[in-house]
Short mmCIF file of C-alpha atoms in Angstrom, two decimals:
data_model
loop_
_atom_site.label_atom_id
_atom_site.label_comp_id
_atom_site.label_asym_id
_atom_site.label_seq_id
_atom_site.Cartn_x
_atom_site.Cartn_y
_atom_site.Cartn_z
CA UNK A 95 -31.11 39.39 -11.73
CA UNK A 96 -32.81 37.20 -8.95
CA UNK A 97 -36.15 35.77 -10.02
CA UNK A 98 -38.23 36.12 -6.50
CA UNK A 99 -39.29 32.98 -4.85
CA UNK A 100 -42.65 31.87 -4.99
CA UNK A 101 -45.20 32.72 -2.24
CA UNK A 102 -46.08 30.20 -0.13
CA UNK A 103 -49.47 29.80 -0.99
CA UNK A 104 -47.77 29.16 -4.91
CA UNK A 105 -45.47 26.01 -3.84
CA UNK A 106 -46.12 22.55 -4.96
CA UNK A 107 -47.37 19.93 -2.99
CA UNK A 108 -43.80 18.72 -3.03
CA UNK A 109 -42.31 21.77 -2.03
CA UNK A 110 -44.23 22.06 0.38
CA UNK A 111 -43.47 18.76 2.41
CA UNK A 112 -39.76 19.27 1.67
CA UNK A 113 -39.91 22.40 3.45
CA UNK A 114 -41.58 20.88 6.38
CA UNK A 115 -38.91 18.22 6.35
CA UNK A 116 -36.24 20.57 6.27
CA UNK A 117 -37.97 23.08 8.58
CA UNK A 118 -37.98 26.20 6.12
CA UNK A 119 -41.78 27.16 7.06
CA UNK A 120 -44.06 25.36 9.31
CA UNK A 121 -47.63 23.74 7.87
CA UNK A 122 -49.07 26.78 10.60
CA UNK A 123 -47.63 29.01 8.37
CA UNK A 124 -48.60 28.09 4.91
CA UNK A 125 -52.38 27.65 5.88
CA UNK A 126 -51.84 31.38 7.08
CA UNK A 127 -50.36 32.35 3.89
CA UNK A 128 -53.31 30.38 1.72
CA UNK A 129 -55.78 31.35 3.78
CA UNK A 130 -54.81 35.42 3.78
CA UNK A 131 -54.59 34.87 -0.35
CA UNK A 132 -57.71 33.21 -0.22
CA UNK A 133 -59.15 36.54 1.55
CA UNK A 134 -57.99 38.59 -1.38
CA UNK A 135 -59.94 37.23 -3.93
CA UNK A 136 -62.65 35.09 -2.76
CA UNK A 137 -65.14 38.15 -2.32
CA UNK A 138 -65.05 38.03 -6.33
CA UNK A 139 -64.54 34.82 -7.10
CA UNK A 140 -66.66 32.77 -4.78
CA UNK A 141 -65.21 29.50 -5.11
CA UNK A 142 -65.99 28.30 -1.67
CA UNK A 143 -67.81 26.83 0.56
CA UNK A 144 -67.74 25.85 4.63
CA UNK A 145 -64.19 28.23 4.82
CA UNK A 146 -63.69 28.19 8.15
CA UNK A 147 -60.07 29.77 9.11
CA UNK A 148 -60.12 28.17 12.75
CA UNK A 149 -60.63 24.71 11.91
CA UNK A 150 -58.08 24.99 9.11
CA UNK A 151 -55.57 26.26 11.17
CA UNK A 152 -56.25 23.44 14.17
CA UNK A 153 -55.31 20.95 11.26
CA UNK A 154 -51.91 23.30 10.78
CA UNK A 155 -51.14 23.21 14.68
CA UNK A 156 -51.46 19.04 14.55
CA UNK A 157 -49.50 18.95 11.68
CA UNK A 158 -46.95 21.22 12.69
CA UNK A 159 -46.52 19.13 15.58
CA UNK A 160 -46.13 15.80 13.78
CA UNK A 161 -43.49 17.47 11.55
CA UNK A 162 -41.94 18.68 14.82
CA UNK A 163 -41.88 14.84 15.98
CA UNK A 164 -40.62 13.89 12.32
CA UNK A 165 -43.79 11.50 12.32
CA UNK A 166 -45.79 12.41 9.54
CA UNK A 167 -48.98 11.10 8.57
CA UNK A 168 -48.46 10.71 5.11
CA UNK A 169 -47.24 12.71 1.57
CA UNK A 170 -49.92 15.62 1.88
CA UNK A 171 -49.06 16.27 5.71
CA UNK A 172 -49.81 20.27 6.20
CA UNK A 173 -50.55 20.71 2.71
CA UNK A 174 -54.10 22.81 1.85
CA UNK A 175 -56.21 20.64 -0.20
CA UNK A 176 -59.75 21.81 -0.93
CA UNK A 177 -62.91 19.32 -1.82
CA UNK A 178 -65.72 19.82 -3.72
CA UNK A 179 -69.09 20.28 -2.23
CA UNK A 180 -70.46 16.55 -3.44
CA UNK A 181 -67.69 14.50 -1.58
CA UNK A 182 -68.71 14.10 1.76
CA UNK A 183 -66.45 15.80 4.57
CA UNK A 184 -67.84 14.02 8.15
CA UNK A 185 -70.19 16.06 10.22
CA UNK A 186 -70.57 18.61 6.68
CA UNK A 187 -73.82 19.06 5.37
CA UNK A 188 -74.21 18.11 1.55
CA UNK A 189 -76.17 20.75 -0.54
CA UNK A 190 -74.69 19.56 -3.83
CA UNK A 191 -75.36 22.78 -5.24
CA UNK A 192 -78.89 23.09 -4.58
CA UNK A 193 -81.04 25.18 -2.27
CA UNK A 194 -83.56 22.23 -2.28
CA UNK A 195 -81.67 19.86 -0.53
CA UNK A 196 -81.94 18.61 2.95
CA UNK A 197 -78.60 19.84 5.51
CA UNK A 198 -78.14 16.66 7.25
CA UNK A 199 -74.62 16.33 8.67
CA UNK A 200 -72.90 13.46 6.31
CA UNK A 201 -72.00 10.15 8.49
CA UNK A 202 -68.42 9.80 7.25
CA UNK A 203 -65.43 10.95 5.29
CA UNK A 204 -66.27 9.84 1.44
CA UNK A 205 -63.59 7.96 0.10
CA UNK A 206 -61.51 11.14 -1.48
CA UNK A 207 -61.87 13.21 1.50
CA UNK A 208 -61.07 9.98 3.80
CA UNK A 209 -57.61 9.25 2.21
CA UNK A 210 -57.15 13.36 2.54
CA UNK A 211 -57.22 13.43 5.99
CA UNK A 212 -55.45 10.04 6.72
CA UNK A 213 -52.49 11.49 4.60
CA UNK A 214 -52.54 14.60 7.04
CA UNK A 215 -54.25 17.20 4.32
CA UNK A 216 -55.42 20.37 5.52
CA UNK A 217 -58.98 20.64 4.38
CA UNK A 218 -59.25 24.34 4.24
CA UNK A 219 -62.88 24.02 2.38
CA UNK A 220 -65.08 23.01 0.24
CA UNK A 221 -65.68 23.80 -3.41
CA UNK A 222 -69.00 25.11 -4.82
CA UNK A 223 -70.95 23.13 -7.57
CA UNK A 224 -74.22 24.24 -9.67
CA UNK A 225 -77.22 22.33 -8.52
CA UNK A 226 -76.91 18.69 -8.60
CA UNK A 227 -73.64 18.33 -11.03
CA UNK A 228 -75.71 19.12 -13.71
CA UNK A 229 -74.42 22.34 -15.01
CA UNK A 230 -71.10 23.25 -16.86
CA UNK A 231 -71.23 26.97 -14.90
CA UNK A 232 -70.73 28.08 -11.65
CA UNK A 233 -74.67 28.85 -10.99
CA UNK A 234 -76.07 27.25 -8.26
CA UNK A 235 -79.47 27.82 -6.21
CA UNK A 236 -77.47 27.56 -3.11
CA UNK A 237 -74.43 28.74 -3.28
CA UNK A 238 -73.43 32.42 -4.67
CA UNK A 239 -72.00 32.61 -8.60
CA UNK A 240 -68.39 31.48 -9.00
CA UNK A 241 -66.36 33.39 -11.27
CA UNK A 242 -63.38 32.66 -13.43
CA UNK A 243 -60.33 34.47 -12.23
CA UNK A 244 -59.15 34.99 -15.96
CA UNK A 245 -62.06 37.23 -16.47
CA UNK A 246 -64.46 37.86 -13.41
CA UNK A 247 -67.35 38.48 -16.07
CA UNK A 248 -66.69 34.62 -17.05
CA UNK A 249 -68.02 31.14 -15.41
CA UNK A 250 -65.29 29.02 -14.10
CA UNK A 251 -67.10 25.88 -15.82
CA UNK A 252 -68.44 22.89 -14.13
CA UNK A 253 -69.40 20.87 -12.44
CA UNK A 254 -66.39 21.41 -9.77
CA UNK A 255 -66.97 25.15 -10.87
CA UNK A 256 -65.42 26.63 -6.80
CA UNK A 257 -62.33 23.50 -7.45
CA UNK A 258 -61.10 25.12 -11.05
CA UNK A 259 -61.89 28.97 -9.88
CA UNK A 260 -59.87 27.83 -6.57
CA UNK A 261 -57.08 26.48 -8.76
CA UNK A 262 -56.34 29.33 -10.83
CA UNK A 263 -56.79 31.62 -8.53
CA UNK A 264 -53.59 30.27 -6.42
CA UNK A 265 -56.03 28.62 -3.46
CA UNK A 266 -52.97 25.94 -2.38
CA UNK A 267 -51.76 23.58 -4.58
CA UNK A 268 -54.75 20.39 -4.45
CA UNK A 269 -58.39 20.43 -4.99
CA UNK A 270 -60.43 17.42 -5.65
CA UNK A 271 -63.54 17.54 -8.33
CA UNK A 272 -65.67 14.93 -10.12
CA UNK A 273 -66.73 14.31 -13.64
CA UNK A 274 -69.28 12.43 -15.61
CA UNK A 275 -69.48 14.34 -18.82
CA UNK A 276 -66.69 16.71 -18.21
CA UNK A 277 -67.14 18.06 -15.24
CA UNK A 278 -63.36 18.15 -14.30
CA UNK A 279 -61.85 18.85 -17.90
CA UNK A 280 -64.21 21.84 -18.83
CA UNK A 281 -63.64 23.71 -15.71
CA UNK A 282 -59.96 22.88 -16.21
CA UNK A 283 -60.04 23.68 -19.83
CA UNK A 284 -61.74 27.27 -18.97
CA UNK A 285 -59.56 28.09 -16.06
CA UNK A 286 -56.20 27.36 -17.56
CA UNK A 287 -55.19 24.62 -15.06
CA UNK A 288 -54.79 20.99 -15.19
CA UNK A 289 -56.57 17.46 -14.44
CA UNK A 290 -57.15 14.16 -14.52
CA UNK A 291 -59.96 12.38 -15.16
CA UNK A 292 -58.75 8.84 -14.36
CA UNK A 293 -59.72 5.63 -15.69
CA UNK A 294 -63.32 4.77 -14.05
CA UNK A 295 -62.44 2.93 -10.89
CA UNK A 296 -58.77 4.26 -10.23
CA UNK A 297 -59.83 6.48 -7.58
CA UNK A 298 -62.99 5.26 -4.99
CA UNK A 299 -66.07 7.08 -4.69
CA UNK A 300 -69.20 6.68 -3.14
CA UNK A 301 -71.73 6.66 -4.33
CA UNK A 302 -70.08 5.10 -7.85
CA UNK A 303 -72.18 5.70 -10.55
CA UNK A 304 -71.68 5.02 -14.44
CA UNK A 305 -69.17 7.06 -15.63
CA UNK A 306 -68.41 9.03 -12.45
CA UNK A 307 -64.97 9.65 -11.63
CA UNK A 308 -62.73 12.09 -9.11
CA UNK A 309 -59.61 13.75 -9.87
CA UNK A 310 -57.02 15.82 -8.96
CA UNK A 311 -57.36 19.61 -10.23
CA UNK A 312 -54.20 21.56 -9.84
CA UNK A 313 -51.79 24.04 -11.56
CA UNK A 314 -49.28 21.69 -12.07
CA UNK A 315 -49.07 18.04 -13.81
CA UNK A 316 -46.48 16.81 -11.00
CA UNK A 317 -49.26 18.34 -8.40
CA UNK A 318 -51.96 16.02 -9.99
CA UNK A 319 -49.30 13.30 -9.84
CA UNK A 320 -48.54 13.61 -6.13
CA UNK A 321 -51.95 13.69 -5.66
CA UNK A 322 -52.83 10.70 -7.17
CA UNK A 323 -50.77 8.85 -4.53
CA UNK A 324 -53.40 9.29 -2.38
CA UNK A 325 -56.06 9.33 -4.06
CA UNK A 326 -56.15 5.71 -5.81
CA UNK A 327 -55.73 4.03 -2.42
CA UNK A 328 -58.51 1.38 -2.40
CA UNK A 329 -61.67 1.65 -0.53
CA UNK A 330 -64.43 -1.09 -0.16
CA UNK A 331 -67.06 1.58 -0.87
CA UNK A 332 -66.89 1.91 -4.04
CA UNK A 333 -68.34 -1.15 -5.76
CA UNK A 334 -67.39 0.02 -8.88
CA UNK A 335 -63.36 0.22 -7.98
CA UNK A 336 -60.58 -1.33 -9.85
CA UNK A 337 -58.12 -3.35 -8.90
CA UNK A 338 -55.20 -1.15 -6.43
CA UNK A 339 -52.21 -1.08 -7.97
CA UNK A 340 -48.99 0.11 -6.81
CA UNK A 341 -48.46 3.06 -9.95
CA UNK A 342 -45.12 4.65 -9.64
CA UNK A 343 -46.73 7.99 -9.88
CA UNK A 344 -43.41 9.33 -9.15
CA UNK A 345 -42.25 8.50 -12.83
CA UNK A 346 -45.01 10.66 -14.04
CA UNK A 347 -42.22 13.04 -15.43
CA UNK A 348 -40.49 10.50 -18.85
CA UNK A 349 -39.89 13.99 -20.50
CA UNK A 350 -40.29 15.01 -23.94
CA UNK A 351 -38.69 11.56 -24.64
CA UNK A 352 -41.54 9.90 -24.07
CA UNK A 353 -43.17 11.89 -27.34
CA UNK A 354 -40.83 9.88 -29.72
CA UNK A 355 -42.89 7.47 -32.01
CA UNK A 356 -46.06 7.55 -30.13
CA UNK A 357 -49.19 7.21 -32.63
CA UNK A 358 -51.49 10.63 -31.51
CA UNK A 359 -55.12 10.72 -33.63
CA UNK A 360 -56.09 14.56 -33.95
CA UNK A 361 -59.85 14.92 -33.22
CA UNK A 362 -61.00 18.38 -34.22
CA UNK A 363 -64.77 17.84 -34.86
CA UNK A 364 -66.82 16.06 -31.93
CA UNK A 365 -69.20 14.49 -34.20
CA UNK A 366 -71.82 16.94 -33.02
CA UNK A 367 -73.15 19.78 -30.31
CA UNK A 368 -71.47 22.76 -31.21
CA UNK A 369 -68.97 23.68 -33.56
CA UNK A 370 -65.11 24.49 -32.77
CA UNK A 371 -64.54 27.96 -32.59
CA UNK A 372 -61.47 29.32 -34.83
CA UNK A 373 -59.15 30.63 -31.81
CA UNK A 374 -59.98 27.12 -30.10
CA UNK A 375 -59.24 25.08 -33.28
CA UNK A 376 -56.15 26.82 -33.87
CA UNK A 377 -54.70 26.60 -30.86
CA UNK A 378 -54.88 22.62 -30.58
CA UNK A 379 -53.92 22.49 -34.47
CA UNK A 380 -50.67 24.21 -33.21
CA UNK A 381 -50.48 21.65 -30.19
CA UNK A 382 -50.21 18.85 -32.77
CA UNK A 383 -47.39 21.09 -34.28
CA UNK A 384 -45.53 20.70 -31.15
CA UNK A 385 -46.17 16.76 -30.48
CA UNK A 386 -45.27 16.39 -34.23
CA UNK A 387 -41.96 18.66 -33.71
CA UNK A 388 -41.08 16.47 -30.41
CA UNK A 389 -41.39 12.91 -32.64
CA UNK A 390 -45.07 12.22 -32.69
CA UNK A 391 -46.58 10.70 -35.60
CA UNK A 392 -49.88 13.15 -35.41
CA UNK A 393 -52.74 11.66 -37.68
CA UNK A 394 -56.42 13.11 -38.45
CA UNK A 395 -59.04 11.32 -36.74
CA UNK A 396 -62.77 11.56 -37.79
CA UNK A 397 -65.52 12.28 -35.45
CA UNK A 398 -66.98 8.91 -33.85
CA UNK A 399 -69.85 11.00 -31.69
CA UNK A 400 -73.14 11.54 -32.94
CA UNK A 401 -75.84 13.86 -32.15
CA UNK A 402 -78.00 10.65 -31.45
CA UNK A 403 -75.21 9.47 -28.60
CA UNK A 404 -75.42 12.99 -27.06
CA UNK A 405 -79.00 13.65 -27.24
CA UNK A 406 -79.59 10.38 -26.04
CA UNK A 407 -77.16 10.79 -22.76
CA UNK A 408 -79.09 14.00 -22.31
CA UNK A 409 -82.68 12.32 -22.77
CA UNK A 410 -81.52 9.42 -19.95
CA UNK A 411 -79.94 12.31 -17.58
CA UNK A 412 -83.06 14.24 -18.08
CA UNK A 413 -85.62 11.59 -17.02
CA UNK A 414 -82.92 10.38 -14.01
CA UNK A 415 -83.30 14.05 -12.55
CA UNK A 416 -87.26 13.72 -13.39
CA UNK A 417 -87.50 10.95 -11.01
CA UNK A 418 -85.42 12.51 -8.50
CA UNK A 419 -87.38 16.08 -8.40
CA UNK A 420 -91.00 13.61 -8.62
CA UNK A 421 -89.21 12.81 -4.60
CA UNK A 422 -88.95 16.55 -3.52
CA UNK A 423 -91.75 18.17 -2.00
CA UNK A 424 -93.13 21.07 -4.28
CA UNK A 425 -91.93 23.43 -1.30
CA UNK A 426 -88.39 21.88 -2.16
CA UNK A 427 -87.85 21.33 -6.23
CA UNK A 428 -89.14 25.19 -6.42
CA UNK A 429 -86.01 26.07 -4.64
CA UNK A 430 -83.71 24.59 -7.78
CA UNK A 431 -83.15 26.37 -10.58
CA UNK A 432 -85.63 26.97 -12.88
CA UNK A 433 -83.23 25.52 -16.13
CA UNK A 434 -83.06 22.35 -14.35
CA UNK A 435 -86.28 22.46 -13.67
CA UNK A 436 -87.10 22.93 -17.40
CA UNK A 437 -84.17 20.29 -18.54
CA UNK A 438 -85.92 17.71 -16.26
CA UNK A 439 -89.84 18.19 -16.78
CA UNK A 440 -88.98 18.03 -20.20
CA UNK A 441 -88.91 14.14 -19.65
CA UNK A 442 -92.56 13.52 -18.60
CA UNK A 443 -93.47 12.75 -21.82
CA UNK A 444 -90.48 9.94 -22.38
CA UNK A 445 -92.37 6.13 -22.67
CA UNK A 446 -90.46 2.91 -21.81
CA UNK A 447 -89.18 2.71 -25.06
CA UNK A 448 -87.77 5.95 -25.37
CA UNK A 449 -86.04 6.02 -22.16
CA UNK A 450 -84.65 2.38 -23.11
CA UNK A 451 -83.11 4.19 -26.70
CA UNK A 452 -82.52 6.68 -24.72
CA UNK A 453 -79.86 4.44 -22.31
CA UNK A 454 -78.76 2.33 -25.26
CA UNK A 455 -76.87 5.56 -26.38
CA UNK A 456 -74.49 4.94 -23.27
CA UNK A 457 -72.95 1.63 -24.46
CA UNK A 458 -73.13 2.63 -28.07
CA UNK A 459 -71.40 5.82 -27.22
CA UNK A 460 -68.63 3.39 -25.22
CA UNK A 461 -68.19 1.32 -28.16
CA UNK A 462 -67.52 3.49 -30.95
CA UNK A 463 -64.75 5.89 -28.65
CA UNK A 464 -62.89 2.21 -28.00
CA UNK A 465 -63.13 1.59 -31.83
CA UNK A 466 -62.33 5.16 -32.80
CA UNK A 467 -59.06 5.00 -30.40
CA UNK A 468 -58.03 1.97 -31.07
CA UNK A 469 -55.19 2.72 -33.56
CA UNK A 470 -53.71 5.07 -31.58
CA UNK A 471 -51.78 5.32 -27.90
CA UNK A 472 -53.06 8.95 -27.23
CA UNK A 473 -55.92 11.14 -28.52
CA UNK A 474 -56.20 15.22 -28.90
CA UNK A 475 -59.01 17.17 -29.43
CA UNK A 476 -60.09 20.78 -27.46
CA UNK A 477 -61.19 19.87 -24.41
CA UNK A 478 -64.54 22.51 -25.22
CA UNK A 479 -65.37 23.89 -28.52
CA UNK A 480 -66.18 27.37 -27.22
CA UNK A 481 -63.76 29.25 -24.67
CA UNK A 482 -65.50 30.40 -21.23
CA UNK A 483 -69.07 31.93 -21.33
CA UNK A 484 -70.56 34.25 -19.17
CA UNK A 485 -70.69 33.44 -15.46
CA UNK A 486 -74.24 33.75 -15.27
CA UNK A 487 -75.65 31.62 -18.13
CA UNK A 488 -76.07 27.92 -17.16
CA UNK A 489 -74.58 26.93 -20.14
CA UNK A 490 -73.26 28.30 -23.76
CA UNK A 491 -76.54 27.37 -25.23
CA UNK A 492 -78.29 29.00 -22.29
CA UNK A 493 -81.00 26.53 -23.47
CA UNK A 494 -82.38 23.88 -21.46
CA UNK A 495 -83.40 22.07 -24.41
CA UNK A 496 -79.75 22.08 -25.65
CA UNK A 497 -77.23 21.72 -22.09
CA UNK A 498 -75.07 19.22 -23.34
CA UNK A 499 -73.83 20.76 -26.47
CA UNK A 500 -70.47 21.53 -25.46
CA UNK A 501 -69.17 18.43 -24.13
CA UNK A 502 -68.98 16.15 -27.17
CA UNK A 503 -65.31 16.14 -26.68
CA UNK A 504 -65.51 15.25 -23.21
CA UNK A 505 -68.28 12.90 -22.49
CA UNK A 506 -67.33 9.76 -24.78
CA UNK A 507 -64.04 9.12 -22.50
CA UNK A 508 -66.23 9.00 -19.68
CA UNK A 509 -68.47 6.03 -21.12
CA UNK A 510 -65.42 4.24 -22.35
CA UNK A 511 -64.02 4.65 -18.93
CA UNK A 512 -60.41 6.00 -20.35
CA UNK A 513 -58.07 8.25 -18.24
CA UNK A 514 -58.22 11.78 -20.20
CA UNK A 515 -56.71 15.17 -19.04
CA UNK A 516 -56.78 18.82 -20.02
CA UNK A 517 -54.15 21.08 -20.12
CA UNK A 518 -53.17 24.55 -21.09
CA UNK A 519 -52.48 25.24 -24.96
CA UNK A 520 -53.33 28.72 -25.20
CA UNK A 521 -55.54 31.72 -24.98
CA UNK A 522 -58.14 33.52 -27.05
CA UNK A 523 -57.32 37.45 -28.06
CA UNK A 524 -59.37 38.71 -24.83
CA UNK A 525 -56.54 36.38 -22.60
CA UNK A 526 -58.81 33.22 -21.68
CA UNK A 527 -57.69 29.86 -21.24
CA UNK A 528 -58.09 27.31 -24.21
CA UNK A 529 -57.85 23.54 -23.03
CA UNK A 530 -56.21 20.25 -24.81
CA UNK A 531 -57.93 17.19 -23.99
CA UNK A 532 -55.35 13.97 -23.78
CA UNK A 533 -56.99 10.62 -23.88
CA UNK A 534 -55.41 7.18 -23.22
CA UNK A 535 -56.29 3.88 -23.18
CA UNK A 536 -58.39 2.38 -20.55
CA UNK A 537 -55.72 1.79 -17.36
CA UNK A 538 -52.97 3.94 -19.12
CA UNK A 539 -53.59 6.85 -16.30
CA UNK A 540 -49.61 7.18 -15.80
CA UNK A 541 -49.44 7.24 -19.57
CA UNK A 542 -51.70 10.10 -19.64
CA UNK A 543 -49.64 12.36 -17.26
CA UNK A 544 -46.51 11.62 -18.75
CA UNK A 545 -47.51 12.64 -22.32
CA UNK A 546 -49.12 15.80 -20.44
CA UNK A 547 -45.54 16.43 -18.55
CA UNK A 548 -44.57 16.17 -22.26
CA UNK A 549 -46.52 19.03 -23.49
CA UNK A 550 -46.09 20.99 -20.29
CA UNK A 551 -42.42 21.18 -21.29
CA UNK A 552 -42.86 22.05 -24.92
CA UNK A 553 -45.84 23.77 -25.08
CA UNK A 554 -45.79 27.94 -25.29
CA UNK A 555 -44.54 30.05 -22.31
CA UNK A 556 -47.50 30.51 -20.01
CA UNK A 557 -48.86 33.89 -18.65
CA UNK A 558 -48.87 34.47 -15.61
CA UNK A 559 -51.44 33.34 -13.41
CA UNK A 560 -54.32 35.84 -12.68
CA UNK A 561 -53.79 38.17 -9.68
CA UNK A 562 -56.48 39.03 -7.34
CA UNK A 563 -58.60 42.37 -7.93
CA UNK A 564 -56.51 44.33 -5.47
CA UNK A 565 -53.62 43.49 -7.36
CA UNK A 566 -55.09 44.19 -10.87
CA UNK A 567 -57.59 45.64 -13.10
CA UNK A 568 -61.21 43.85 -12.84
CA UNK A 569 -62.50 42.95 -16.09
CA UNK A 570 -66.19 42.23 -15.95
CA UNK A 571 -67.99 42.59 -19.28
#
C-alpha cells in the first residue's frame, strides 16, 4: 500500500524549490494550493492579517517566470512565507496588535521581510500579534482572536500568536515571528511546531532591542534550517547584529550521532512563576529518556531563576509600556486592551530606585543562566509549565498583576542571548501539544538544530497534524 503524497501546500521549503527546478508544479500553483487551504480554516483560526490573494499570486506569476528562465532569485524562490505583523512589509501599515496605533504605511522592508523578498519569497501575509508583543495569547485590540488549530477553544500563544496558528494549521512551510521572553517558543510549544530562537544578533532586526530576536517558525527542523539561510544575512540596521558568518546550515541534519556523549542538564523547575503541570513534566522526563537511550549523559539541573529576576523583568516592562501609553492621546491608549492597560498603570507608583532594581534583574538574570549552563553543551526543560489556555484569556494567570508567570523557562535564554528551540515531545490526554525547550551556548545556533534533528528522529511518532473544521470535528470548550 501507497502512502499518498503530500499536498502541496504540506511540502518543505526544499521540496518545494526542487520541484520548481525540475518543473513538477509551478510557484503559480502552490500559492493556489496554500492559499485555497488557507480559505478552509482561516474563518476559525484567524491567524492573519493583510491576506490579499492577488498580490500573492503576482509574486507566483514573477516567480514562475524566473523558474521558467532557470534564473532564480534565491533558495525561497516561489515558496509562501508569512511575516508577523511587527516586521515591517514596505507600503504595510504597522498596528502591532493594537487598535491604538497610528496606520502609517512603513518606509521599507525590515530586515526579515527584506532578505524574504530578495530571496524571491512569496509573502502571502502577515501574522497577527496581541497588542504590542506583550501578551502570550492571541488577543489583540485590533485584530480578531487567533485560535489554536489543536483545539479551536485554545490560544495559539504569543507573541507571534497568527505565525504558530499559521504553522500548524499547514499555511506553507515558513513564517517568521519574534521573541523577547518567549514569544516564539511558547506559541511553538502550544501549537506543536518548531523554532528557533537564535543567538541575539544572528538574524537583523530593526528596531534591535535587548533581548529581541526573529526566528524561523515551521513544522519541520530542516524548514527552520533552510530558512535560516536567509535569514542571518547581515544588515546594517540592526546595531545590535553579530558578526555574518557563513553557517553551513545545510549540515543541520548530524543525526542521532550527534547525541553520543553530549553533557544535557535537565531543568524541570524554573525557579519560579508557575509550577510544572504533571502531563507537562512527564512528557520532558520521558524526553531525557530518549536523549539518555541515544548516548546522552542527562544530569538534574537546579533552578537558577528567581521570582525576584521575573518580577523584576515584569516591573521594567511594565514602566517601559507606562511611558509609551503617557505618549498616546487618551482617545488612543483607551483603544488597547484594558489588561495592558492595568499591567502598565500599575507602574506609576515605581521611583528611580525601583525602576533601577527593577533593570538590574536583566543582567543578574543573564548571569546566573551563563553560570547555570555552563557545565553542560545543551539544556532541557518544558518550554511552558502549563499546556495551552483558553483563547480568550490574555494569559494563564488571566491576571495583570501576574502576566509573566509562565515564561520562567523561556525568558532567561533571552537575557543570556543563547540560541534555544522548542519542539514537539508530546501531548496532554485532551490531544494538545507539549513543547521541549533546547538551549545552547551563546553562538552554538547550528548546534541547537542538530540536537533538535536529533530528537525529531527519536522522539515518539507524531499525530497527525490538525485538519481544518470542514474536514473534522470542532472542539471548542
Amino acid at each position: 500500500m501507497t502512502t499518498p503524497s503530500p499536498a502541496l501546500h504540506e511540502l518543505s521549503a526544499a521540496e518545494l524549490v526542487g520541484g520548481y527546478r525540475r518543473r513538477d508544479f509551478s510557484p503559480v500553483e502552490v500559492i493556489q494550493a496554500v492559499l485555497g487551504h488557507v480559505e478552509l480554516w482561516e474563518h476559525k483560526l484567524q491567524a492573519l492579517y493583510l491576506l490579499r490573494p492577488e498580490l500573492a499570486l503576482e509574486q507566483a506569476r514573477a516567480s514562475e517566470a524566473r523558474w521558467l528562465r532557470g534564473a532564480p532569485l534565491g533558495p525561497l524562490d516561489g515558496v509562501p512565507v508569512t511575516v508577523k505583523d511587527n516586521i515591517a512589509t514596505r507600503g504595510d501599515p504597522l498596528p502591532l496588535g493594537t487598535a491604538a496605533s497610528e496606520l502609517a504605511p512603513a518606509a521599507a522592508d525590515a530586515p526579515p521581510a527584506a532578505r524574504v523578498r530578495e530571496a524571491g519569497g512569496v509573502v502571502i501575509a502577515k501574522t497577527t500579534m496581541p497588542d504590542y508583543g506583550m501578551l502570550s495569547s492571541g488577543l489583540s485590540s485590533f485584530h480578531h482572536l487567533a485560535r489554536n488549530p489543536w483545539d479551536l477553544g485554545k490560544t495559539p500563544g504569543g507573541s507571534s500568536s497568527g505565525a504558530g496558528a499559521a504553522a500548524a494549521a499547514g499555511y506553507g512551510p515558513l513564517h517568521i515571528g519574534t521573541d523577547i521572553g518567549g514569544s516564539l517558543r511558547l506559541p511553538a510549544g502550544w501549537c506543536g511546531i518548531f523554532t528557533l530562537k537564535p543567538s541575539l544578533g544572528r538574524i537583523p532586526i530593526d528596531p534591535p532591542y535587548t533581548g529581541r530576536a526573529a526566528g524561523p517558525m515551521t513544522r519541520r527542523v530542516a524548514d527552520s534550517a533552510w530558512f535560516m539561510q536567509v535569514l542571518t544575512l547581515p544588515d546594517a540596521r540592526d546595531s545590535m547584529s553579530l558578526p555574518y558568518q557563513a553557517i553551513a546550515w545545510d549540515q543541520f541534519d548530524a543525526g542521532v550521532e550527534k547525541l553520543r556523549g553530549l553533557r544535557i542538564g535537565l531543568l524541570l523547575e524554573a525557579g519560579c512563576g508557575l509550577a510544572v503541570e504533571p502531563e507537562v513534566r512527564a512528557a520532558v522526563e520521558h524526553a531525557a529518556r530518549l536523549f539518555e537511550r541515544a548516548g546522552a549523559v542527562v544530569a538534574p539541573m537546579r533552578p537558577f531563576m528567581t521570582q525576584a529576576m521575573l518580577d523584576g523583568m515584569d516591573h521594567f516592562w511594565r514602566m517601559r509600556s507606562l511611558v509609551d501609553m503617557k505618549a498616546l492621546s487618551r482617545e488612543r491608549k483607551a483603544k488597547v486592551l484594558p489588561y495592558i492597560q492595568q499591567w502598565a498603570d500599575s507602574a506609576a507608583g515605581m521611583d528611580g530606585e525601583a525602576v533601577y532594581k527593577a533593570a538590574s534583574q536583566f543582567h543578574q538574570t543573564r548571569v546566573a543562566t551563563v553560570a547555570a549552563c555552563a557545565g553542560f553543551d545543551y539544556v532541557i526543560s518544558p518550554t511552558s509549565p502549563v499546556p495551552a489556555f483558553p483563547a480568550e484569556l490574555p494569559s494563564p494567570t488571566n491576571d495583570p498583576l501576574r502576566p509573566l508567570e509562565h515564561i520562567g523557562f523561556t525568558v532567561p535564554f533571552n537575557m543570556s542571548e543563547q540560541p534555544a528551540a522548542s519542539i514537539n515531545c508530546g501531548y496532554t490526554a485532551s490531544g494538545l501539544p507539549i513543547g521541549l525547550q533546547i538551549a545552547g551556548r551563546r553562538f552554538d545556533d547550528l548546534g541547537v538544530l542538530q540536537v533538535s534533528r536529533a530528537f525529531e528522529l527519536i522522539r515518539d511518532e507524531q499525530r497527525p497534524w490538525p485538519l481544518p473544521p470542514s474536514e473534522a470535528v470542532e472542539h471548542i470548550d
